[in-house]
XYZ file of C-alpha atoms in Angstrom:
641
model
C 9.542 -23.788 3.361
C 12.309 -21.378 2.546
C 11.055 -18.380 0.597
C 14.273 -18.407 -1.401
C 13.106 -21.742 -2.821
C 9.777 -20.269 -3.780
C 10.364 -16.621 -4.665
C 13.079 -17.416 -7.157
C 13.483 -14.102 -8.889
C 17.084 -13.618 -9.890
C 18.764 -10.260 -10.170
C 21.671 -9.402 -12.430
C 24.453 -8.121 -10.245
C 25.297 -5.247 -12.565
C 21.922 -3.644 -13.093
C 18.791 -3.197 -11.052
C 18.228 -0.883 -8.158
C 15.447 1.076 -6.629
C 14.130 2.865 -9.719
C 17.297 4.447 -11.208
C 19.199 4.729 -7.901
C 22.543 2.927 -7.738
C 22.509 -0.104 -5.453
C 24.742 -0.396 -2.453
C 26.599 -3.618 -1.762
C 24.023 -4.397 0.916
C 21.264 -4.025 -1.665
C 23.009 -6.362 -4.066
C 23.502 -9.019 -1.387
C 19.909 -8.624 -0.231
C 18.543 -9.201 -3.742
C 20.827 -12.198 -4.101
C 19.107 -13.654 -1.006
C 22.455 -13.581 0.822
C 20.731 -12.283 3.907
C 23.469 -12.823 6.496
C 25.997 -11.045 4.301
C 23.477 -8.298 3.520
C 22.994 -7.691 7.259
C 26.742 -7.242 7.769
C 26.994 -4.877 4.824
C 23.947 -2.799 5.835
C 25.374 -2.482 9.370
C 28.673 -1.306 7.888
C 26.864 1.190 5.652
C 24.863 2.379 8.665
C 28.065 3.118 10.593
C 29.376 5.105 7.655
C 26.170 7.038 7.006
C 22.392 6.727 6.816
C 20.240 4.065 5.234
C 17.155 4.966 3.220
C 13.749 3.873 4.479
C 13.733 1.184 1.812
C 17.129 -0.097 2.965
C 15.989 -0.119 6.596
C 13.067 -2.314 5.561
C 15.466 -4.541 3.605
C 17.551 -4.886 6.766
C 14.441 -5.787 8.764
C 13.482 -8.306 6.079
C 16.961 -9.810 6.193
C 16.702 -10.248 9.962
C 13.277 -11.788 9.465
C 14.606 -14.209 6.836
C 17.382 -15.310 9.196
C 14.894 -15.781 12.071
C 16.260 -12.907 14.169
C 12.748 -11.752 14.942
C 13.695 -9.500 17.847
C 15.864 -7.294 15.647
C 13.409 -7.380 12.739
C 10.583 -6.360 15.082
C 12.631 -3.419 16.432
C 13.179 -2.026 12.931
C 9.623 -2.647 11.720
C 8.149 -1.000 14.835
C 10.519 1.954 14.506
C 9.528 2.397 10.856
C 5.828 2.070 11.706
C 6.054 4.693 14.428
C 7.713 7.073 11.965
C 5.142 6.395 9.250
C 1.971 4.418 9.908
C 1.365 4.233 6.140
C 3.881 1.367 6.057
C 2.864 -1.116 3.375
C 0.436 -3.798 4.487
C 3.026 -6.406 3.486
C 5.609 -5.037 5.918
C 2.904 -4.415 8.498
C 2.170 -8.148 8.397
C 5.896 -8.853 8.762
C 5.978 -6.581 11.808
C 3.097 -8.427 13.469
C 4.696 -11.766 12.616
C 7.961 -10.663 14.219
C 6.181 -9.484 17.346
C 4.257 -12.728 17.503
C 7.463 -14.775 17.202
C 8.926 -12.844 20.144
C 5.742 -13.519 22.169
C 4.866 -9.813 22.239
C 1.157 -10.500 21.826
C 0.260 -7.173 23.448
C 2.337 -5.470 20.776
C 0.519 -7.401 18.068
C -2.819 -6.283 19.490
C -1.683 -2.679 19.956
C -0.398 -2.141 16.425
C -3.221 -4.116 14.847
C -5.728 -1.804 16.563
C -3.777 1.228 15.357
C -3.922 0.038 11.746
C -7.541 -1.162 11.846
C -9.104 1.739 9.905
C -6.838 0.991 6.939
C -7.503 -2.767 6.894
C -10.189 -4.490 4.849
C -13.340 -5.793 6.484
C -12.457 -9.266 5.281
C -9.064 -9.175 6.989
C -10.621 -7.957 10.241
C -13.211 -10.735 10.101
C -10.652 -13.389 9.151
C -8.423 -12.286 12.026
C -11.110 -12.354 14.689
C -12.482 -15.648 13.430
C -9.180 -17.534 13.304
C -7.867 -16.111 16.573
C -11.022 -17.265 18.368
C -10.966 -20.567 16.486
C -7.383 -21.385 17.461
C -8.093 -20.699 21.136
C -11.510 -22.415 21.154
C -12.052 -25.307 23.584
C -13.676 -27.383 20.845
C -11.295 -26.313 18.129
C -9.892 -29.592 16.810
C -11.836 -32.728 16.001
C -9.364 -34.205 13.522
C -7.491 -37.349 14.494
C -4.457 -36.913 12.248
C -1.923 -39.653 11.755
C 1.104 -37.711 10.439
C 4.354 -39.301 9.251
C 7.602 -38.164 7.679
C 7.884 -39.938 4.321
C 10.827 -42.173 3.439
C 11.828 -40.252 0.316
C 12.943 -37.107 2.158
C 16.586 -36.135 1.875
C 18.929 -33.733 3.654
C 17.969 -31.130 1.046
C 14.638 -29.426 0.447
C 11.835 -31.779 -0.630
C 8.431 -30.198 -1.066
C 5.310 -29.572 -3.166
C 4.003 -33.120 -3.779
C 1.304 -33.864 -6.359
C -0.592 -37.012 -7.275
C 0.627 -38.479 -10.565
C -1.298 -41.531 -11.727
C -0.442 -44.110 -9.030
C 2.688 -42.218 -7.981
C 3.792 -38.915 -6.481
C 5.750 -36.098 -8.060
C 7.586 -33.615 -5.869
C 10.213 -30.858 -6.001
C 13.731 -31.080 -4.597
C 17.083 -29.338 -4.736
C 18.991 -32.553 -4.055
C 22.049 -32.605 -6.342
C 22.009 -34.635 -9.484
C 24.118 -34.884 -12.575
C 23.450 -32.151 -15.120
C 21.995 -29.602 -12.681
C 23.832 -26.348 -12.021
C 24.237 -24.863 -8.557
C 21.850 -22.029 -7.675
C 24.246 -19.549 -6.038
C 21.883 -17.829 -3.538
C 21.094 -21.123 -1.813
C 24.304 -22.957 -2.567
C 22.183 -25.927 -3.599
C 21.349 -27.441 -6.954
C 18.633 -25.890 -9.053
C 15.238 -27.327 -8.238
C 14.080 -30.363 -10.134
C 11.042 -32.654 -10.228
C 11.199 -36.208 -8.904
C 8.792 -39.104 -9.016
C 8.308 -41.754 -6.379
C 6.116 -44.755 -5.715
C 3.373 -45.013 -3.101
C 3.388 -48.174 -1.020
C 0.347 -49.760 0.608
C 0.804 -47.679 3.792
C 0.840 -44.440 1.844
C 4.570 -43.900 2.264
C 6.527 -42.280 -0.597
C 9.414 -44.535 -1.629
C 12.096 -45.097 -4.291
C 12.429 -41.529 -5.613
C 14.161 -40.850 -8.916
C 14.472 -37.940 -11.312
C 11.281 -37.492 -13.314
C 11.752 -38.102 -17.048
C 8.249 -37.079 -18.126
C 9.230 -33.540 -19.099
C 12.115 -32.043 -21.057
C 15.339 -31.709 -19.078
C 16.668 -28.310 -18.028
C 19.804 -27.113 -16.257
C 17.700 -24.642 -14.319
C 14.636 -24.614 -12.082
C 11.755 -27.019 -12.668
C 9.428 -27.372 -9.705
C 5.966 -27.453 -8.051
C 4.263 -29.759 -10.568
C 0.552 -30.441 -10.871
C -0.713 -33.347 -12.940
C -4.092 -33.051 -14.659
C -5.400 -36.508 -15.467
C -8.181 -34.950 -17.581
C -5.673 -33.293 -19.898
C -2.897 -35.829 -19.242
C -0.533 -32.882 -18.925
C 1.792 -31.718 -16.183
C 1.798 -28.043 -15.248
C 4.988 -26.867 -13.547
C 7.169 -23.811 -13.008
C 10.474 -23.367 -14.768
C 13.178 -20.760 -15.236
C 12.964 -18.668 -18.365
C 15.808 -19.992 -20.472
C 16.781 -20.650 -24.037
C 19.589 -22.806 -25.403
C 20.876 -23.540 -21.901
C 21.061 -19.839 -21.002
C 18.862 -17.929 -18.590
C 16.788 -15.165 -20.146
C 16.703 -11.793 -18.428
C 14.284 -8.912 -18.838
C 15.366 -5.360 -19.584
C 15.198 -4.835 -15.804
C 17.678 -7.626 -15.226
C 15.218 -10.177 -13.879
C 15.007 -13.862 -14.636
C 11.556 -14.900 -13.495
C 9.702 -18.200 -13.329
C 7.108 -19.217 -15.895
C 4.407 -21.871 -15.886
C 4.655 -24.436 -18.622
C 2.824 -27.640 -19.491
C 4.143 -30.847 -20.984
C 2.909 -34.378 -21.585
C 6.141 -36.347 -21.598
C 5.649 -37.160 -25.278
C 7.527 -34.212 -26.716
C 4.763 -31.649 -26.321
C 5.554 -28.506 -24.327
C 4.284 -24.945 -24.261
C 4.507 -21.954 -21.988
C 1.210 -21.148 -20.331
C 2.099 -18.068 -18.297
C 5.314 -16.217 -19.052
C 6.573 -12.723 -18.223
C 10.272 -12.044 -17.806
C 9.506 -9.518 -15.037
C 6.977 -11.618 -13.092
C 7.341 -15.012 -11.467
C 4.472 -17.500 -11.325
C 4.279 -20.255 -8.710
C 2.302 -23.333 -7.742
C -0.009 -24.110 -10.675
C -3.248 -25.986 -10.014
C -5.691 -26.870 -12.798
C -9.407 -27.270 -12.055
C -10.677 -29.419 -14.907
C -14.428 -28.863 -14.440
C -14.131 -25.081 -14.847
C -10.995 -24.879 -16.950
C -9.429 -22.544 -14.417
C -5.690 -22.527 -13.858
C -4.856 -21.289 -10.355
C -1.414 -19.992 -9.437
C 0.436 -17.593 -7.142
C 2.082 -14.388 -8.312
C 2.912 -10.856 -7.210
C 1.187 -8.487 -9.630
C 0.590 -4.776 -9.134
C -2.889 -5.456 -7.731
C -1.497 -7.817 -5.101
C -3.037 -7.249 -1.679
C 0.285 -7.883 0.033
C 3.081 -10.162 -1.085
C 2.256 -13.117 -3.313
C -1.470 -13.537 -4.044
C -3.464 -16.403 -5.545
C -4.999 -15.810 -8.972
C -6.671 -17.824 -11.693
C -7.139 -17.594 -15.434
C -9.695 -19.321 -17.610
C -8.218 -21.730 -20.124
C -9.250 -23.937 -22.990
C -7.070 -27.046 -22.899
C -4.284 -24.946 -21.453
C -4.739 -21.990 -23.826
C -5.226 -18.831 -21.736
C -8.664 -17.306 -22.329
C -8.731 -14.480 -19.744
C -6.605 -12.099 -17.776
C -5.496 -13.028 -14.240
C -8.288 -12.739 -11.655
C -7.323 -12.080 -8.044
C -9.174 -14.280 -5.535
C -9.844 -11.172 -3.466
C -9.433 -10.124 0.172
C -11.281 -13.100 1.645
C -8.333 -15.307 0.569
C -5.471 -12.930 -0.191
C -4.039 -10.839 2.640
C -1.169 -8.442 3.360
C 0.968 -11.563 3.704
C 1.943 -14.190 1.105
C -0.566 -16.729 -0.203
C 0.651 -19.727 -2.195
C -0.058 -23.325 -3.168
C -3.775 -23.450 -4.131
C -5.406 -26.892 -4.232
C -9.104 -27.687 -4.631
C -10.663 -30.878 -3.284
C -14.392 -31.593 -2.948
C -15.343 -27.955 -3.483
C -12.887 -26.705 -0.865
C -9.879 -24.530 -1.594
C -6.744 -25.329 0.400
C -3.866 -22.847 0.387
C -1.040 -21.541 2.551
C -0.584 -18.084 4.020
C 1.925 -16.419 6.330
C -0.612 -13.897 7.625
C 0.182 -12.960 11.223
C -2.799 -14.614 12.940
C -1.664 -18.174 12.198
C 0.424 -20.558 14.277
C 3.650 -19.256 12.778
C 5.300 -19.001 9.357
C 3.163 -20.433 6.565
C -0.037 -22.122 7.740
C -2.444 -24.191 5.679
C -6.051 -22.963 5.481
C -9.233 -24.170 3.846
C -12.118 -22.173 2.396
C -15.339 -23.517 0.906
C -16.341 -22.439 -2.588
C -19.845 -20.926 -2.527
C -22.590 -21.100 -5.137
C -21.819 -17.531 -6.254
C -18.109 -18.377 -6.730
C -17.185 -16.513 -3.545
C -15.209 -18.051 -0.701
C -16.124 -18.734 2.910
C -13.986 -17.633 5.828
C -10.565 -19.325 5.672
C -10.144 -21.912 8.430
C -6.755 -22.706 9.911
C -6.224 -26.491 9.781
C -4.808 -26.385 13.291
C -1.932 -27.976 15.137
C -0.612 -31.170 13.609
C -0.965 -30.139 10.007
C 0.304 -26.668 10.963
C 3.275 -25.857 13.167
C 5.254 -22.784 14.296
C 7.295 -23.187 11.102
C 6.292 -23.174 7.407
C 3.593 -25.607 6.270
C 2.504 -25.560 2.633
C 2.033 -27.574 -0.558
C -1.044 -29.442 0.693
C -2.777 -32.174 -1.366
C -5.496 -34.642 -0.395
C -7.690 -37.414 -1.834
C -9.986 -40.246 -0.787
C -8.176 -43.398 0.240
C -9.279 -46.944 -0.526
C -10.976 -47.283 2.880
C -12.979 -44.094 2.185
C -10.946 -42.083 4.666
C -8.656 -39.283 3.558
C -4.969 -39.395 2.755
C -2.801 -36.441 1.876
C 0.616 -34.867 1.918
C 2.128 -31.489 2.670
C 5.528 -29.888 3.137
C 7.070 -28.416 6.257
C 10.379 -27.265 7.681
C 9.229 -28.042 11.220
C 11.589 -29.304 13.873
C 12.565 -32.966 13.679
C 12.695 -33.260 9.887
C 15.414 -34.739 7.717
C 16.225 -31.643 5.669
C 15.354 -28.033 4.957
C 11.843 -28.941 3.884
C 10.347 -32.391 4.265
C 7.226 -33.992 2.836
C 4.803 -35.328 5.441
C 1.932 -37.708 4.899
C -1.255 -37.790 6.914
C -4.343 -39.922 7.269
C -7.663 -38.830 8.737
C -11.241 -40.059 8.510
C -13.168 -36.796 8.184
C -13.556 -33.344 9.723
C -10.299 -32.000 8.391
C -9.074 -29.095 10.455
C -10.520 -26.985 13.220
C -14.228 -27.508 13.850
C -16.643 -24.740 12.940
C -20.359 -24.088 12.767
C -21.347 -22.950 9.264
C -24.922 -21.839 8.637
C -26.701 -20.393 5.642
C -30.277 -19.605 4.687
C -32.764 -16.742 4.623
C -34.744 -14.572 6.988
C -38.236 -14.373 5.506
C -41.450 -12.478 6.118
C -43.945 -15.102 7.264
C -46.798 -13.222 5.609
C -45.274 -12.924 2.146
C -42.569 -15.629 2.379
C -40.153 -13.115 0.845
C -36.647 -12.427 2.096
C -36.096 -9.528 4.484
C -33.145 -7.305 3.667
C -30.913 -6.018 6.477
C -32.425 -8.280 9.125
C -30.197 -8.615 12.181
C -28.899 -12.036 13.227
C -27.157 -12.964 16.458
C -25.543 -16.211 17.544
C -25.167 -16.693 21.303
C -23.379 -19.371 23.308
C -24.918 -21.222 26.243
C -23.791 -18.461 28.617
C -25.795 -15.955 26.579
C -22.707 -14.199 25.229
C -22.859 -12.977 21.642
C -20.639 -15.066 19.356
C -21.456 -13.273 16.134
C -23.663 -10.497 14.789
C -24.475 -9.954 11.119
C -27.182 -8.721 8.743
C -28.880 -10.297 5.741
C -28.183 -9.134 2.206
C -30.622 -7.375 -0.126
C -32.472 -10.655 -0.734
C -32.662 -11.665 2.909
C -29.891 -14.257 2.642
C -27.161 -14.849 5.194
C -24.098 -16.994 5.590
C -22.100 -17.277 8.791
C -19.306 -19.411 10.161
C -18.053 -19.384 13.752
C -15.950 -21.638 15.980
C -18.025 -24.622 17.031
C -20.007 -24.473 20.280
C -21.976 -27.329 21.843
C -24.987 -25.069 22.411
C -25.949 -22.141 20.191
C -28.988 -19.853 20.213
C -29.829 -18.258 16.880
C -31.846 -15.044 16.821
C -33.204 -13.030 13.900
C -35.117 -9.769 13.956
C -35.463 -6.318 12.443
C -36.924 -3.043 13.599
C -40.737 -3.384 13.939
C -40.415 -7.118 13.286
C -40.804 -10.085 15.590
C -37.892 -12.083 16.977
C -36.998 -15.570 15.820
C -35.101 -17.435 18.523
C -34.206 -21.089 18.777
C -31.542 -23.005 20.685
C -29.749 -26.017 19.198
C -27.604 -28.617 20.919
C -24.582 -30.388 19.418
C -26.373 -33.213 17.506
C -28.850 -30.762 15.990
C -26.051 -28.361 15.088
C -24.441 -31.084 12.994
C -27.705 -31.578 11.079
C -28.667 -27.959 10.420
C -25.317 -27.379 8.717
C -26.372 -29.829 6.007
C -29.314 -27.713 4.817
C -30.506 -24.137 4.586
C -31.783 -22.764 7.866
C -34.586 -20.330 7.051
C -36.007 -18.174 9.824
C -39.453 -16.603 9.631
C -40.361 -13.363 11.368
C -43.416 -11.135 11.177
C -43.685 -7.451 10.357
C -45.761 -5.573 12.908
C -47.389 -3.469 10.205
C -48.716 -6.684 8.608
C -50.480 -7.571 11.867
C -52.009 -4.223 12.700
C -54.609 -2.115 10.895
C -56.387 1.148 11.507
C -59.978 0.917 12.707
C -62.032 3.709 14.142
C -58.992 5.974 14.181
C -56.774 3.656 16.230
C -54.331 0.789 15.567
C -55.816 -2.639 16.282
C -54.597 -6.201 15.823
C -55.930 -7.647 12.580
C -58.655 -10.198 13.333
C -61.530 -11.600 11.374
C -64.740 -10.247 12.828
C -66.310 -12.585 15.365
C -69.624 -12.618 17.242
C -70.548 -13.766 20.695
C -73.720 -15.791 21.130
C -76.602 -13.334 21.523
C -76.715 -12.029 25.086
C -73.719 -14.181 26.155
C -69.984 -13.711 26.808
C -68.857 -17.335 26.258
C -65.665 -17.807 24.185
C -66.702 -20.086 21.341
C -64.164 -22.100 19.309
C -64.555 -19.575 16.476
C -63.726 -16.683 18.812
C -60.821 -18.644 20.331
C -59.360 -19.130 16.856
C -59.174 -15.350 16.396
C -57.885 -14.661 19.909
C -55.079 -17.149 19.328
C -53.804 -14.663 16.748
C -53.473 -12.111 19.551
C -51.543 -14.645 21.625
C -49.194 -15.190 18.667
C -48.680 -11.454 18.140
C -47.785 -10.900 21.797
C -45.425 -13.891 21.788
C -43.605 -12.223 18.885
C -43.894 -8.653 20.179
C -43.853 -8.939 23.978
C -43.377 -5.167 24.360
C -46.866 -4.362 23.030
C -49.430 -2.881 25.379
C -53.118 -3.574 24.684
C -56.583 -2.307 25.423
C -59.411 -4.800 25.087
C -62.643 -3.114 24.193
C -66.051 -4.599 23.387
C -69.151 -2.910 21.925
C -72.798 -3.925 21.511
C -75.520 -2.714 19.216
C -78.429 -0.600 20.473
C -80.867 -3.438 20.841
C -81.660 -4.038 24.514
C -81.338 -1.695 27.469
C -78.369 0.647 27.769
C -77.342 -0.646 31.205
C -77.664 -4.290 30.165
C -75.556 -3.674 27.060
C -72.862 -1.936 29.075
C -72.689 -4.896 31.482
C -72.668 -7.419 28.622
C -69.848 -5.660 26.795
C -67.755 -5.550 29.976
C -68.325 -9.289 30.521
C -67.203 -9.947 26.934
C -64.021 -7.882 27.396
C -63.371 -9.685 30.672
C -63.854 -13.042 28.941
C -61.363 -12.067 26.220
C -58.880 -10.910 28.865
C -59.233 -14.182 30.792
C -58.703 -16.275 27.649
C -55.567 -14.357 26.676
C -54.074 -14.648 30.175
C -54.831 -18.379 30.299
C -53.044 -18.828 26.963
C -49.787 -17.112 27.797
C -50.335 -13.373 27.480
C -48.937 -11.544 30.492
C -51.222 -9.294 32.496
C -48.607 -6.572 32.017
C -49.434 -6.563 28.310
C -53.069 -5.716 28.951
C -53.452 -2.180 30.223
C -57.205 -1.730 29.894
C -60.242 -4.037 29.728
C -63.247 -1.950 28.774
C -66.888 -2.526 27.814
C -68.540 0.446 26.077
C -71.977 -1.063 25.539
C -73.774 0.984 22.871
C -71.951 4.263 23.587
C -69.826 4.184 20.395
C -72.062 3.160 17.520
C -70.487 3.202 14.079
C -73.694 4.120 12.297
C -77.103 5.685 12.960
C -78.730 2.515 14.346
C -79.412 4.012 17.755
C -82.419 3.623 20.044
C -85.721 4.185 18.261
C -84.223 3.852 14.749
C -85.252 0.921 12.601
C -82.228 -0.886 11.105
C -81.688 -4.136 9.334
C -79.823 -6.838 11.264
C -76.839 -6.422 8.981
C -76.503 -2.795 10.074
C -76.972 -3.582 13.773
C -74.261 -6.269 13.495
C -71.738 -3.651 12.424
C -71.979 -2.112 15.872
C -71.372 -5.389 17.710
C -67.624 -5.783 17.812
C -64.544 -6.402 19.947
C -61.230 -4.672 19.264
C -57.689 -5.318 20.549
C -56.130 -1.849 20.449
C -52.329 -1.442 20.403
C -51.559 1.493 22.669
C -47.829 1.796 21.928
C -47.914 1.035 18.206
C -45.563 3.878 17.237
C -43.035 3.215 20.008
C-alpha cells in the first residue's frame, strides 16, 4: 500500500500552513505528497537557515515515505533526544525506522524510555506479538497464496465480495478519469471482476453500479442485507472538487445501490474517511479516520446506523485496537475483527491482525497473522469467507516484492487456524465454599520448563481472560493471599479442548476452613467420637480427618498440633494414655494419607487435664455433658503467618 493512495487529503497550493504561519516551498511539496522534491527543498532551506521542529519532522516523514529509513531514523532520534514528548505517532515512526535498519537494540532502548507514557494495552500488545512472532509454535496455517490475474502495473487493492464477483480499487487509467497530480496516476476508481472456479479474479472492467465521477471512488464494501455499496469518494459538485475554508478536499463515505439512489453517509470537508465496513447484525458502520481523539495516526471507529442513516457519533475502538500508528481496513468475519496496522512491532509496514469480539463488546489481544499473509512491506485490505469445500478463501492487498504493480491483490486458501497460533483461556476463579467469584485472584501460566509465560489478576467478579503464544505444555495456577492454590498441567490435545469452554478454577479461603475453639485456631471438623476406651480410626473419624488432608494439600505451609482430650470418667493416668494413643492414631492416619511429618509439629494427649465444664472427678454429670469434654482438635500454629 502507498499511503498517498489512502490518505488522500488534498491541499490548495495557495492557502494552508501550520496555523497561520506561511508555508515554505518544502512545506507545500510535502503536503502535495511530492516527497522527493520536498526533501530537496527542505535541504536547501536548511543550508540557508534553520528548519522548525515541525519541518524537521516533515523531512523525517518524507525520508520515511521514500524508504530512506536510515536518514528518517537519524532525524526522529535526534528530535526524540531533544524532546521525549514527541508525539506517539512520530515515536512509532521512529521505532519503525530503527526496525527497518535492523537497529533492534535501538528499538528496545527507546521503547523502554517511553514506557511510562504508553498505554497498558500497547505494552501488552507489544510484548504479546513480539513473543508470538518469535515463538517456535507460532504458525499453524497452511496458506496457499497466489497473485490474482486481474492485477495491473498500477495500484490494485481493497477487494470486497460483491454477489458472485469481486469489487476492487485501482488507479489504472481509463477514459473520463483525471490525473491525480501527487501520484501522477489516474484518480482511483472501482472495478468489478469475475471469480473463476479456482478463486482467481479475472476479466476486470470498470464498475457501473454507482454514479460516475472524475475524481476518487475507492475501497468499496457491499452489504447484501441492504443491497447497497458503501465506498469513499472525493467531495465534489458539478465536476469540481469542494474545498473547506482551510483549503482541504477530503474523502467522504457514500452509499449507492446502482439504481439511481445515492447519499452521503459520513462527510466533513476537513476530515477524510476511509475503508467502510458495514456490520448488518448490529447496524454498525466501521471506518478509519483521523479525528482529534485519534490515538496516533488513522484510527478505526464505528457509528450506529439505521439503514445507513447515522444514529450516533463516532466511537473509537480504543487502545486495544488503535495504536500510535495507523489502523485501517476493518473487516469482521465470524465474530473476529481483521484490520491492518503499521505499529512498530509487526513484520514491517502495514501488517494484518485479528482480534476476537468479546461478549462485553471489548476486543481480545490483536494477533499478527504471520508470515505469508504479512510481509516486510504493506499488507492490508483483508477479506475472507467460507469456500464451497468448507475451507476458507480470502483476498488482501500488498506491495510486497514480486508483484505486478504498486499494490497487487493476492488470494489465499486455508482450511482453518488462520494466523499465528495462540492459547486463549477464559473463565472464573471461584471460592469453593460459596461458589462465588474471587476478585483480584492471581493467575500464572507456566511453560514446561517452569518459566512464567503470563501473570494476571481476576476482575471484580472473579473473571479472567488471557491469551498467550501457544505452548505444547502449560501449567495454570490460581491463588490469592490466604487462599489455596489451584494448579493443573495440560498437554497439547487438552489445551485445544479447554479453549472451547470456560475454565473455572476453584480455590479455598483459609478463613473458611478454620474456626476459633478454646481460644485457638483449629481446622473446622464435625465433632467425632472414638469407640469408648479405644483409639481405632473408624470410617466416620476418617471422613473428618480427610478434611485435614485436603486442607494441608491446599495449604502445605500450615503447621499443626494434634491434641486429644478425654472426659473425667476413668482413672487420670489411663485417660492420659488413651488420649495420647488417640492423637498418635490421628497422626498416623494423616501421614499415611499424604500429610508430611513436617506439617505436624506436636502430637499431644491431655487426658482430662483441660475439661471444658465442671464435670470433674466426683461430680455427677449427664452423659451429654461428659461428651463435651471428649474431643480431638487439629490446631493451626501459624494461622496468622
